[in-house]
XYZ file of C-alpha atoms in Angstrom:
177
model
C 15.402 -16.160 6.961
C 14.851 -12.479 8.570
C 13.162 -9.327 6.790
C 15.776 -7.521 5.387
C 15.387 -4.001 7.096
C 18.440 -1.503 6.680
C 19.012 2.498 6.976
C 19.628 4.699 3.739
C 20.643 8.097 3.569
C 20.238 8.455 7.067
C 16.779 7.255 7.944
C 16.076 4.067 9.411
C 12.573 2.561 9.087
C 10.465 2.228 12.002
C 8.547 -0.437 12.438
C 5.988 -0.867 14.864
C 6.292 -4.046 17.384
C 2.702 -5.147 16.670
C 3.568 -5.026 12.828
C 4.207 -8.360 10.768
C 7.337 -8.118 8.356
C 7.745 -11.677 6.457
C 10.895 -12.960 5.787
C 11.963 -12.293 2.715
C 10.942 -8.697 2.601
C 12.849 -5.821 1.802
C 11.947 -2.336 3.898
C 14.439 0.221 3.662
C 15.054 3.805 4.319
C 12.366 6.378 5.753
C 9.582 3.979 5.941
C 6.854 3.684 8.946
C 4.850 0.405 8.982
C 2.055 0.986 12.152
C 0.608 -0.666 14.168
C -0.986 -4.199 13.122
C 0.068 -3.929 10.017
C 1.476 -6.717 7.659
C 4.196 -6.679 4.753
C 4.362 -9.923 3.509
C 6.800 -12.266 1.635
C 8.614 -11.088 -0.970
C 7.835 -7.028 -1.005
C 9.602 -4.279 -1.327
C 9.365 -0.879 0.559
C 11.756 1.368 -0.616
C 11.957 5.207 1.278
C 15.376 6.103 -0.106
C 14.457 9.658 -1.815
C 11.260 10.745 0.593
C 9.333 8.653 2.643
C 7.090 6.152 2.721
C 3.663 5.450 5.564
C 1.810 2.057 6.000
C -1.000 2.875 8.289
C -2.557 0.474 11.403
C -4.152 -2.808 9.901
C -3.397 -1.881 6.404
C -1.708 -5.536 4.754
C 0.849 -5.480 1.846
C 0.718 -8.393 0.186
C 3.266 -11.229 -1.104
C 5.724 -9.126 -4.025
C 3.921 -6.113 -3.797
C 6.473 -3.053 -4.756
C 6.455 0.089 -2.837
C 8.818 3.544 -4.087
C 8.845 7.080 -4.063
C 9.916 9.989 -6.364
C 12.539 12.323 -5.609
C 11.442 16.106 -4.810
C 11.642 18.130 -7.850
C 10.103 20.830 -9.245
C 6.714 19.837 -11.381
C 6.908 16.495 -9.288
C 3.220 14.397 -9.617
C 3.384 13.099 -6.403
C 6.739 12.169 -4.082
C 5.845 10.164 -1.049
C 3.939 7.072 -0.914
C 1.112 7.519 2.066
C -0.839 4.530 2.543
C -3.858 4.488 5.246
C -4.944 2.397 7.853
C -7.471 -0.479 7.285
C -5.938 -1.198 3.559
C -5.987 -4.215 1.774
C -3.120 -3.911 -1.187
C -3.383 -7.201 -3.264
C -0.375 -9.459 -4.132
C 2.098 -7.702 -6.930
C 0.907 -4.354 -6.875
C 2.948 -1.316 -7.779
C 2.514 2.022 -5.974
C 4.357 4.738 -7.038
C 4.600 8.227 -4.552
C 0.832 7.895 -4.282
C -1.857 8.409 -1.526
C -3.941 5.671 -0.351
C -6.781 6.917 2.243
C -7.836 4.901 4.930
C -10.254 2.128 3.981
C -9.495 1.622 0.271
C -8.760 -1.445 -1.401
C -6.012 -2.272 -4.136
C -6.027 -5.356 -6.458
C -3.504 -8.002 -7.406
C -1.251 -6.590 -9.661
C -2.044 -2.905 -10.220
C -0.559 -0.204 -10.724
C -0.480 2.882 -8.884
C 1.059 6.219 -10.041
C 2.298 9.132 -9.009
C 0.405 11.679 -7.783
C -2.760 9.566 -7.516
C -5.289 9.618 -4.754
C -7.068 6.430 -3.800
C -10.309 8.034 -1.662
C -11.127 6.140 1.630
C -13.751 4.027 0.174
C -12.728 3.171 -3.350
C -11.199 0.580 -5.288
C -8.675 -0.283 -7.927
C -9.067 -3.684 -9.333
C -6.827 -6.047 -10.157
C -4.198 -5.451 -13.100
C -5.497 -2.093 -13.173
C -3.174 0.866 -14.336
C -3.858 4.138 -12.492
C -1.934 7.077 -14.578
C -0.638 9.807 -12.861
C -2.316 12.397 -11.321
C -5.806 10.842 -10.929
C -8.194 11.053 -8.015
C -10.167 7.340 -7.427
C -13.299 9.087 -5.352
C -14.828 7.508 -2.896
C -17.174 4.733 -3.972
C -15.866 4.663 -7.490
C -14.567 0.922 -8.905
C -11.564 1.829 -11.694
C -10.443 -0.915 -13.677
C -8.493 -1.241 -17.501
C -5.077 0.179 -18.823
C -5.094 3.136 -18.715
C -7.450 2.489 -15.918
C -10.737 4.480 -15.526
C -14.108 4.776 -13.355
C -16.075 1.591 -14.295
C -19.092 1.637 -11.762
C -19.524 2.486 -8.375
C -19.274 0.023 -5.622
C -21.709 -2.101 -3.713
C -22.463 -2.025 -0.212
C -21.481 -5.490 -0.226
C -18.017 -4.930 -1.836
C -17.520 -1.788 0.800
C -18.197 -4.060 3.468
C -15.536 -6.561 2.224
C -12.850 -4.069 2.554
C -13.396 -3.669 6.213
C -13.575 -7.670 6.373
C -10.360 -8.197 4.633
C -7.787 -5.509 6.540
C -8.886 -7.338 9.563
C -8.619 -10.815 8.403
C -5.335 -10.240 7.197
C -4.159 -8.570 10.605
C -5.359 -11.667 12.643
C -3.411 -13.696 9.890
C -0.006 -11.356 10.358
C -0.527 -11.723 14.399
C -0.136 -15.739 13.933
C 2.161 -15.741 11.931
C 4.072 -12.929 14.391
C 2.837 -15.536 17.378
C 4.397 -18.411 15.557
C-alpha cells in the first residue's frame, strides 16, 4: 500500500524527498510537507481551497486531519501553516490555523480557524481551540472550549524539542526500510 498523493484544482503537493508519507495517507492538493518531516498512517492533508505547509521535522501523527477554509470575506483564518520542529499528536484536527515553529499539539485536539499556536506553547490532548485565539508562547491550554490553564515547565519545553526529533529519526527508518 502507497500514500495516496493526487493534484486538485491544479496544484499538486510537493513533497520533499527526505519527508516520510505512510501508507495509507491521504495528501492532496496545494500541500508542502519539508524536509524531514513525517505524515503518518492514516492522515489526511487536504489543500483543495488554499494551501496547506508542514515545516522541516514537524511529525503528523497516525489519523490526524488537516483542511483549510475557502477565501471569503470575514474569513477566521484560510490556510493551515504548520512550523518546523512540531509534534501534532495522533487524531488531531487543524482547521486553516497557524502553528509556529516549536509548538506541540495533543492527541485528539482540535484546532480552529484563525488560531495561532506561538512557537513555544501547547495544546493538550482533547483540547478544543475556538476560533480566533492566540496560544502565547509558554502558555498550556486545555478543556472544551479550551483555555490558558498554566504555563509550561522548562521540562515540558524541553520535551517538545525531544519529541520532533525522535519522531524524524523514527520517519527516516521507516523511509530506510
Amino acid at each position: 500500500m502507497k500514500p495516496l498523493i493526487f493534484a486538485i484544482g491544479g496544484k499538486t503537493p510537493k513533497i520533499h524527498e527526505s519527508a516520510f508519507i505512510a501508507p495509507g495517507a491521504v495528501v492532496c492538493g496545494d500541500v508542502e510537507v519539508h524536509e524531514n518531516a513525517s505524515v503518518w498512517y492514516g492522515c489526511v492533508l487536504r489543500g483543495d481551497s488554499t494551501s496547506i505547509r508542514v515545516g522541516a521535522r514537524t511529525n503528523i501523527q497516525d489519523g490526524t486531519i488537516i483542511h483549510v477554509n475557502h477565501e471569503r470575506e470575514g474569513a477566521a483564518g484560510t490556510r493551515t501553516t504548520i512550523g518546523a520542529d512540531i509534534t501534532v499528536g495522533h487524531m488531531a484536527l487543524l482547521h486553516a490555523c497557524t502553528l509556529e515553529d516549536g509548538c506541540f499539539i495533543g492527541m485528539k485536539a482540535c484546532v480552529m480557524d484563525g488560531v495561532v499556536v506561538e512557537s513555544g506553547a501547547m495544546v493538550a490532548a482533547g483540547a478544543l481551540v475556538t476560533p480566533g485565539k492566540r496560544v502565547k508562547r509558554g502558555e498550556l491550554w486545555a478543556g472544551s472550549p479550551a483555555k490558558l490553564m498554566r504555563m509550561l515547565t522548562e521540562a515540558e519545553l524541553r520535551y517538545f524539542g525531544y519529541s520532533s526529533q525522535h519522531y524524524a529519526e523514527l520517519a527516516a527508518s521507516y523511509r530506510n526500510a
